[in-house]
PDB file of C-alpha atoms in Angstrom:
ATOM      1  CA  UNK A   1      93.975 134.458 123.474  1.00  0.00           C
ATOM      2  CA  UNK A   2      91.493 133.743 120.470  1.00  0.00           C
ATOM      3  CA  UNK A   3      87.552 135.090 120.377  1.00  0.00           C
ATOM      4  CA  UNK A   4      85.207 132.688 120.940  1.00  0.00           C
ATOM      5  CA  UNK A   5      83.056 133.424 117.867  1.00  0.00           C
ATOM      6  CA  UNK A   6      85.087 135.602 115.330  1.00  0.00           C
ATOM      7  CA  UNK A   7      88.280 135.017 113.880  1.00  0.00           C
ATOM      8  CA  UNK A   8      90.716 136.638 115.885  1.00  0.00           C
ATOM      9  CA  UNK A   9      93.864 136.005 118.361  1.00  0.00           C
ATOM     10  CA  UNK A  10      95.683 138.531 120.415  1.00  0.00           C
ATOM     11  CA  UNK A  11      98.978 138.554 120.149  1.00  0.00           C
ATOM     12  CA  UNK A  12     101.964 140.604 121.003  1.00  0.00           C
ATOM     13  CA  UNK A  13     105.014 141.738 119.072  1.00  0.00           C
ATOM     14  CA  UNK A  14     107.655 139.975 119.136  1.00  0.00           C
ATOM     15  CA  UNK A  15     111.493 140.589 118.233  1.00  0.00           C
ATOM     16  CA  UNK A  16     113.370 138.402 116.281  1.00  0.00           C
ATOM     17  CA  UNK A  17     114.263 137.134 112.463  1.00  0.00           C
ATOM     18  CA  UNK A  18     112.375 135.065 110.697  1.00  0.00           C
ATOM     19  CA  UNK A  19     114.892 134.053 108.124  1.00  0.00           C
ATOM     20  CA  UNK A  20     117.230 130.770 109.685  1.00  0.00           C
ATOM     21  CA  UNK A  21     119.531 130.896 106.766  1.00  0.00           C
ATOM     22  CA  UNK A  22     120.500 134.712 107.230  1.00  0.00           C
ATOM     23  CA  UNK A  23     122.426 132.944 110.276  1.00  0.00           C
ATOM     24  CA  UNK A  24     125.965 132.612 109.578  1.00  0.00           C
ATOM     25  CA  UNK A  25     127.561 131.708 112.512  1.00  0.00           C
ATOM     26  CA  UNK A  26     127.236 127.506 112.850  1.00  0.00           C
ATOM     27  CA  UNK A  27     127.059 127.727 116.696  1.00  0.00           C
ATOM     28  CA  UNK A  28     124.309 129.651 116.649  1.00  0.00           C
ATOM     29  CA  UNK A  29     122.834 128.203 114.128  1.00  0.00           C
ATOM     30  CA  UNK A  30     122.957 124.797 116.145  1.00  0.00           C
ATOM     31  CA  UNK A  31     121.908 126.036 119.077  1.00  0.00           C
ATOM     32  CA  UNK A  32     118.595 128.067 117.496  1.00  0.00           C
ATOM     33  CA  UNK A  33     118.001 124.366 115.865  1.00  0.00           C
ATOM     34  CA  UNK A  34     118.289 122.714 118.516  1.00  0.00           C
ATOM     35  CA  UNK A  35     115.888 124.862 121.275  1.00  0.00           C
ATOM     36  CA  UNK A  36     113.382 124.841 118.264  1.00  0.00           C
ATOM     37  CA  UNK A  37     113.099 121.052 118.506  1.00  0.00           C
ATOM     38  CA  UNK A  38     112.781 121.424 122.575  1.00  0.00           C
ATOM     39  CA  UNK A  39     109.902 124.021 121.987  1.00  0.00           C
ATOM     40  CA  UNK A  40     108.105 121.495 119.305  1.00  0.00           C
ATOM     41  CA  UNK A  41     108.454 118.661 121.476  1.00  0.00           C
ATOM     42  CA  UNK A  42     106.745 120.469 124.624  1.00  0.00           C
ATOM     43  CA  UNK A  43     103.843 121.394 122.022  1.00  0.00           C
ATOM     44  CA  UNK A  44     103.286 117.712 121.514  1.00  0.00           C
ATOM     45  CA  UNK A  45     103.295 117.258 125.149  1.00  0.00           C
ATOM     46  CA  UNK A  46     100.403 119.254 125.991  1.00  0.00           C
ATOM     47  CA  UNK A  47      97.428 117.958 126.763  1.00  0.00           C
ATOM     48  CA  UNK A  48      95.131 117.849 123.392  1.00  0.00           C
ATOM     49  CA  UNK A  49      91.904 117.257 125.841  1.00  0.00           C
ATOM     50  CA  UNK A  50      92.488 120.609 127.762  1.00  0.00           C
ATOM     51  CA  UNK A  51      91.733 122.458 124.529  1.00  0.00           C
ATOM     52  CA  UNK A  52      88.527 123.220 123.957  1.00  0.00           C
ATOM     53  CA  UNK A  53      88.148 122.967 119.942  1.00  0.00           C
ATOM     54  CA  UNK A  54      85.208 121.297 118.726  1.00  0.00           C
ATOM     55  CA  UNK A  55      87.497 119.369 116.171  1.00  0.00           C
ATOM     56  CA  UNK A  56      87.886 115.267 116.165  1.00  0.00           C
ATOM     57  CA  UNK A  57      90.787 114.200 118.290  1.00  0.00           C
ATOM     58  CA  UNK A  58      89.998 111.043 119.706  1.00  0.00           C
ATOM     59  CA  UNK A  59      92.331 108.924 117.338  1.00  0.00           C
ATOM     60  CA  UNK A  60      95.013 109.951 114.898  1.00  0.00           C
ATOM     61  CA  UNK A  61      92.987 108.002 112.059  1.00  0.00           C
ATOM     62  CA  UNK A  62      90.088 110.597 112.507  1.00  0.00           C
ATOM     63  CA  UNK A  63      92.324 113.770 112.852  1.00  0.00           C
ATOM     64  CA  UNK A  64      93.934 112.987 110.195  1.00  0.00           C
ATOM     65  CA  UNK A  65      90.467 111.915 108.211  1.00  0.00           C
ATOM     66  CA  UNK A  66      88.902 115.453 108.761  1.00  0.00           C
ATOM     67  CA  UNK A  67      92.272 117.144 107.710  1.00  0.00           C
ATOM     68  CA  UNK A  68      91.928 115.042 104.454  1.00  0.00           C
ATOM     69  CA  UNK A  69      88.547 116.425 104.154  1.00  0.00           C
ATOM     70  CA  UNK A  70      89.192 120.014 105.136  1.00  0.00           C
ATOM     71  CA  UNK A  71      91.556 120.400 102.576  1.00  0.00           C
ATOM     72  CA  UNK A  72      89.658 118.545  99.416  1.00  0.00           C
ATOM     73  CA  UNK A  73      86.992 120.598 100.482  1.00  0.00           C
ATOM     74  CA  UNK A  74      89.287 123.813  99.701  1.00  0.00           C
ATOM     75  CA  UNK A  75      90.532 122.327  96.745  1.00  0.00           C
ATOM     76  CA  UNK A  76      87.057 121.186  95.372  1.00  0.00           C
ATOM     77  CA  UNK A  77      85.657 125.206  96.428  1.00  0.00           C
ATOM     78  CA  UNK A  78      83.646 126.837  93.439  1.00  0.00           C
ATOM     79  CA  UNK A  79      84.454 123.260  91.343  1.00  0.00           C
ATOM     80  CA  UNK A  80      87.312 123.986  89.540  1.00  0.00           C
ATOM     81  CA  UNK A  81      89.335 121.845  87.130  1.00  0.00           C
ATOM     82  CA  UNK A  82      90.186 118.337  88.298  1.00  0.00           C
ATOM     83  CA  UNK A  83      93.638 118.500  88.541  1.00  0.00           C
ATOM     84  CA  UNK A  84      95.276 114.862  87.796  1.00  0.00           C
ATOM     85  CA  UNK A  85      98.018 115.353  90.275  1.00  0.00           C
ATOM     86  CA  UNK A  86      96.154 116.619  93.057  1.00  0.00           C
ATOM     87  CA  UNK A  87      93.416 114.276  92.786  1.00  0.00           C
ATOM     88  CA  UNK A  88      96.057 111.461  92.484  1.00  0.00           C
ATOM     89  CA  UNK A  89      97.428 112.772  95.890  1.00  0.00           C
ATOM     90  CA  UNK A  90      93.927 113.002  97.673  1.00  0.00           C
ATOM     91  CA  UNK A  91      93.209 109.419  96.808  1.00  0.00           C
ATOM     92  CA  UNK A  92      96.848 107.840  97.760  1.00  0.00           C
ATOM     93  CA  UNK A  93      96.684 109.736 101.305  1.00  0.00           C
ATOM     94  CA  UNK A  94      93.045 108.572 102.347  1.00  0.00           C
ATOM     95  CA  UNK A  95      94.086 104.995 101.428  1.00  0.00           C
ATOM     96  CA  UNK A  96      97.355 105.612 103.098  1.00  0.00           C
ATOM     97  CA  UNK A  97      96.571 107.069 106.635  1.00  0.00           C
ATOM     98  CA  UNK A  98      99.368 105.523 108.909  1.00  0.00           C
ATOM     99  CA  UNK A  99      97.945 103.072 111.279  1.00  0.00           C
ATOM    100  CA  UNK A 100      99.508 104.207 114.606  1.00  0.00           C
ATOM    101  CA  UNK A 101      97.919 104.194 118.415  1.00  0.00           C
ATOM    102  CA  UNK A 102      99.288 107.163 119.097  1.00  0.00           C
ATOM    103  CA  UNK A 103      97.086 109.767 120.894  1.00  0.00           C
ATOM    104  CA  UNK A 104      96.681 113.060 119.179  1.00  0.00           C
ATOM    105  CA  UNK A 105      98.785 115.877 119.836  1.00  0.00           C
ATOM    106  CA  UNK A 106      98.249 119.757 119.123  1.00  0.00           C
ATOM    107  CA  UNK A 107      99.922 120.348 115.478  1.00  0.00           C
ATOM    108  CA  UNK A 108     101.179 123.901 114.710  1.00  0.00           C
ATOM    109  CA  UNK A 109     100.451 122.685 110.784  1.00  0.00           C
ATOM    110  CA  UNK A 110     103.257 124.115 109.224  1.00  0.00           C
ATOM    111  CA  UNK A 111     106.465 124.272 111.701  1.00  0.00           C
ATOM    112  CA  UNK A 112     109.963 124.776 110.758  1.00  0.00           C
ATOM    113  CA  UNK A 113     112.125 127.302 109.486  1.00  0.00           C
ATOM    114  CA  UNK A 114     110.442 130.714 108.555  1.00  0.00           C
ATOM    115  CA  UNK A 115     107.544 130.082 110.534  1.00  0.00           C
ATOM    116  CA  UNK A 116     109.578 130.760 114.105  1.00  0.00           C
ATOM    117  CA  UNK A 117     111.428 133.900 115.591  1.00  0.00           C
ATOM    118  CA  UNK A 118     114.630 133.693 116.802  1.00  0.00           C
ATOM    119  CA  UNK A 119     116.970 137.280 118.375  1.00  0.00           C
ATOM    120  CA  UNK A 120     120.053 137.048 120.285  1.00  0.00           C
ATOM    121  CA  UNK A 121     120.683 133.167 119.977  1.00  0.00           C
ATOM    122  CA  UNK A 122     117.090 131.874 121.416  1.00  0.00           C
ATOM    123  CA  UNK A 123     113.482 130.974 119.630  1.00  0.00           C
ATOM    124  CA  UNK A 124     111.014 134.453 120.853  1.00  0.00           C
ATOM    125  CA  UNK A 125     108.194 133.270 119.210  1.00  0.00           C
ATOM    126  CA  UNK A 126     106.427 130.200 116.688  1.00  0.00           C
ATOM    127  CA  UNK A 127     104.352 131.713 114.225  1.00  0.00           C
ATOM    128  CA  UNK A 128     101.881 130.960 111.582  1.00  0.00           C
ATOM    129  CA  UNK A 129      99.001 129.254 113.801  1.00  0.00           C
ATOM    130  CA  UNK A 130      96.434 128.962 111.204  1.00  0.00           C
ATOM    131  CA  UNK A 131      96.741 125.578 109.849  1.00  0.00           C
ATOM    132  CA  UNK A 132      97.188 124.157 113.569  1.00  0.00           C
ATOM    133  CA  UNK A 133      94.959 121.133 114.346  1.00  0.00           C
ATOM    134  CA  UNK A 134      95.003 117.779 116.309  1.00  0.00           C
ATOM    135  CA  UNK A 135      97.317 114.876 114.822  1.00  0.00           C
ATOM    136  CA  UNK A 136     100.247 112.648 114.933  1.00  0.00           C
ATOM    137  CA  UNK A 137     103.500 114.679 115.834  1.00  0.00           C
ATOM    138  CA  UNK A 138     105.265 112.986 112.756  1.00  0.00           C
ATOM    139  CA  UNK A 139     102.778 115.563 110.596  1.00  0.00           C
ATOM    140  CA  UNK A 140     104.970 118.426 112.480  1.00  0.00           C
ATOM    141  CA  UNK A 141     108.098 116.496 111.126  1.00  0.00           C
ATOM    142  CA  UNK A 142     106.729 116.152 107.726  1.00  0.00           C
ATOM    143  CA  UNK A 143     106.201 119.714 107.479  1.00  0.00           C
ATOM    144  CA  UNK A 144     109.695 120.020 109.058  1.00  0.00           C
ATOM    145  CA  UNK A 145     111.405 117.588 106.612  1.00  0.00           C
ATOM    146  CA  UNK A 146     109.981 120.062 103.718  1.00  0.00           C
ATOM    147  CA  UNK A 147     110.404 123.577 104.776  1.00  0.00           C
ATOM    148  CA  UNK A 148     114.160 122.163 105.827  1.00  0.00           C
ATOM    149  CA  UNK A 149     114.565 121.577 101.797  1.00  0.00           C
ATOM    150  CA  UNK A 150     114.072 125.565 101.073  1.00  0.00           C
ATOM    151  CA  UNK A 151     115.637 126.319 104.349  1.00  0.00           C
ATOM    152  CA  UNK A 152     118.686 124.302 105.610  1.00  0.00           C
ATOM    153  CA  UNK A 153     117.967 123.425 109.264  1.00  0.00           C
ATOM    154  CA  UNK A 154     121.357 121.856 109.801  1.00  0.00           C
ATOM    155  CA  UNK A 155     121.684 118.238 109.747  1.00  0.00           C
ATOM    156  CA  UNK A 156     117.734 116.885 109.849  1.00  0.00           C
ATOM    157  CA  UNK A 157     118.759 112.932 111.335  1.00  0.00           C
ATOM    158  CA  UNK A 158     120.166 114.922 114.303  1.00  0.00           C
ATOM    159  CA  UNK A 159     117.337 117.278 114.573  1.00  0.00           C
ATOM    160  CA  UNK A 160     114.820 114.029 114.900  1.00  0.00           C
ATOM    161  CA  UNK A 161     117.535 112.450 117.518  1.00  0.00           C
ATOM    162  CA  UNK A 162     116.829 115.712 119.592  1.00  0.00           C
ATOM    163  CA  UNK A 163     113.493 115.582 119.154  1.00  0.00           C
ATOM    164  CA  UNK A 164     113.011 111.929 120.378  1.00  0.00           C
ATOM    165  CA  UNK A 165     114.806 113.201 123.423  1.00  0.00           C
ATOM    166  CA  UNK A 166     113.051 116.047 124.035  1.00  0.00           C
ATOM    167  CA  UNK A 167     109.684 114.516 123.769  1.00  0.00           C
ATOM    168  CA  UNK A 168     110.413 110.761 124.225  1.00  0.00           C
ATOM    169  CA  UNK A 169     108.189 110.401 121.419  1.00  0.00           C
ATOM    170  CA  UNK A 170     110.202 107.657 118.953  1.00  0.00           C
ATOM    171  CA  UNK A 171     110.345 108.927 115.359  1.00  0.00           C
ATOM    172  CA  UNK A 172     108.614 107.341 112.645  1.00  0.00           C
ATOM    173  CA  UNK A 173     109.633 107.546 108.864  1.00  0.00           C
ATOM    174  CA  UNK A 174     107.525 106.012 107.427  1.00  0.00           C
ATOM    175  CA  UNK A 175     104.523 108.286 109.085  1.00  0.00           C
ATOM    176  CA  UNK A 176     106.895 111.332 108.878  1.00  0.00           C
ATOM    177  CA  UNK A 177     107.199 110.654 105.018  1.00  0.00           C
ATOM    178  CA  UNK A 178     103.245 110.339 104.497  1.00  0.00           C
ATOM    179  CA  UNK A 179     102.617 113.771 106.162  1.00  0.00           C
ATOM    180  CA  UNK A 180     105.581 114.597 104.070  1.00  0.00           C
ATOM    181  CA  UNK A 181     103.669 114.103 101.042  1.00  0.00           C
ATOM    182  CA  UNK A 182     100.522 115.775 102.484  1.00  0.00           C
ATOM    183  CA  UNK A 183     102.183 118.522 103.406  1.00  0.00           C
ATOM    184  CA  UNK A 184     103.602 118.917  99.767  1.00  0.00           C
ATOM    185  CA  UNK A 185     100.003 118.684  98.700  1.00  0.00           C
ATOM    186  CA  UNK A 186      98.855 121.190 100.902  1.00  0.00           C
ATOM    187  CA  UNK A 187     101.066 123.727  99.102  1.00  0.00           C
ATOM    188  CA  UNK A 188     100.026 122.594  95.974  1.00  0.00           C
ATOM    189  CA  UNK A 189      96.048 123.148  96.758  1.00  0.00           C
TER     190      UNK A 189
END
């Protein structure tokens, strides 16, 4: 649940490890991978219009406009130093934004490995809400294409094959590379 004018959630505790490489057994491993995919691929089959955020979500293009913005605004905060690279970065992704007719989904923001809880071979929990936001489902992958580099979430092509299933949703790589990169530049700002 979430207050509808301060800053807060309720939430429960939850069991589970946050860690996917402390797993050493390969079965499990594979089989925590795999439900994780299932659970991200039901996210992205909700129904973005049944949430009531007052946040643009009528076209990918937009959502992905006003995330552009949301995060040079954080960057530019208090005017610090231009910093080559980032500003480099800000300019390539606005004149990049994937064309795609895709409708928005519901983005978790920054999905993968460490951000999920996982106790006795199944996923308990997804955590780490706060950069979640309407967008294209291939800006989940990015974000899961780069926390898979720091944390091995066994073989990635197979993951997106189980994902496609799941959600029926056909992967792009060329949009999954571009959220790639802002994803990488999130971390940087």
């Amino acid at each position: 649940g979430s207050h509808p004018e301060l800053q807060a959630v309720l939430c429960e505790r939850v069991s589970g490890e946050t860690w996917f490489s402390r797993l050493t057994d390969e079965d499990q491993r594979l089989t925590i991978a795999r439900e994780f995919m299932t659970k991200l691929a039901a996210l992205h089959r909700l129904d973005a219009a049944k949430v009531d955020i007052d946040e643009p979500r009528n076209t990918v293009r937009a959502c992905v406009e006003a995330d552009i913005a949301r995060w040079e605004g954080l960057y530019r905060f208090g005017d610090p130093p231009k910093d080559p690279t980032v500003e480099f970065g800000l300019a390539w992704l606005k004149a990049n934004i994937p064309d795609t007719d895709v409708a928005p989904v519901i983005v978790q923001g920054d999905t993968g490995p460490g951000n999920f809880l996982y106790h006795d071979g199944r996923i308990t929990a997804v955590l780490d809400w706060e950069l979640a936001h309407f967008g294209d489902p291939m800006d989940d992958l990015g974000w899961l294409a780069l926390r898979a580099v720091q944390e091995p979430f066994t073989d990635f092509a197979d993951r997106l094959a189980d994902y496609e299933r799941a959600s029926g949703i056909a992967v792009d790589l060329d949009r999954l590379r571009y959220y790639r990169l802002f994803a990488e530049l999130k971390v940087v700002i």
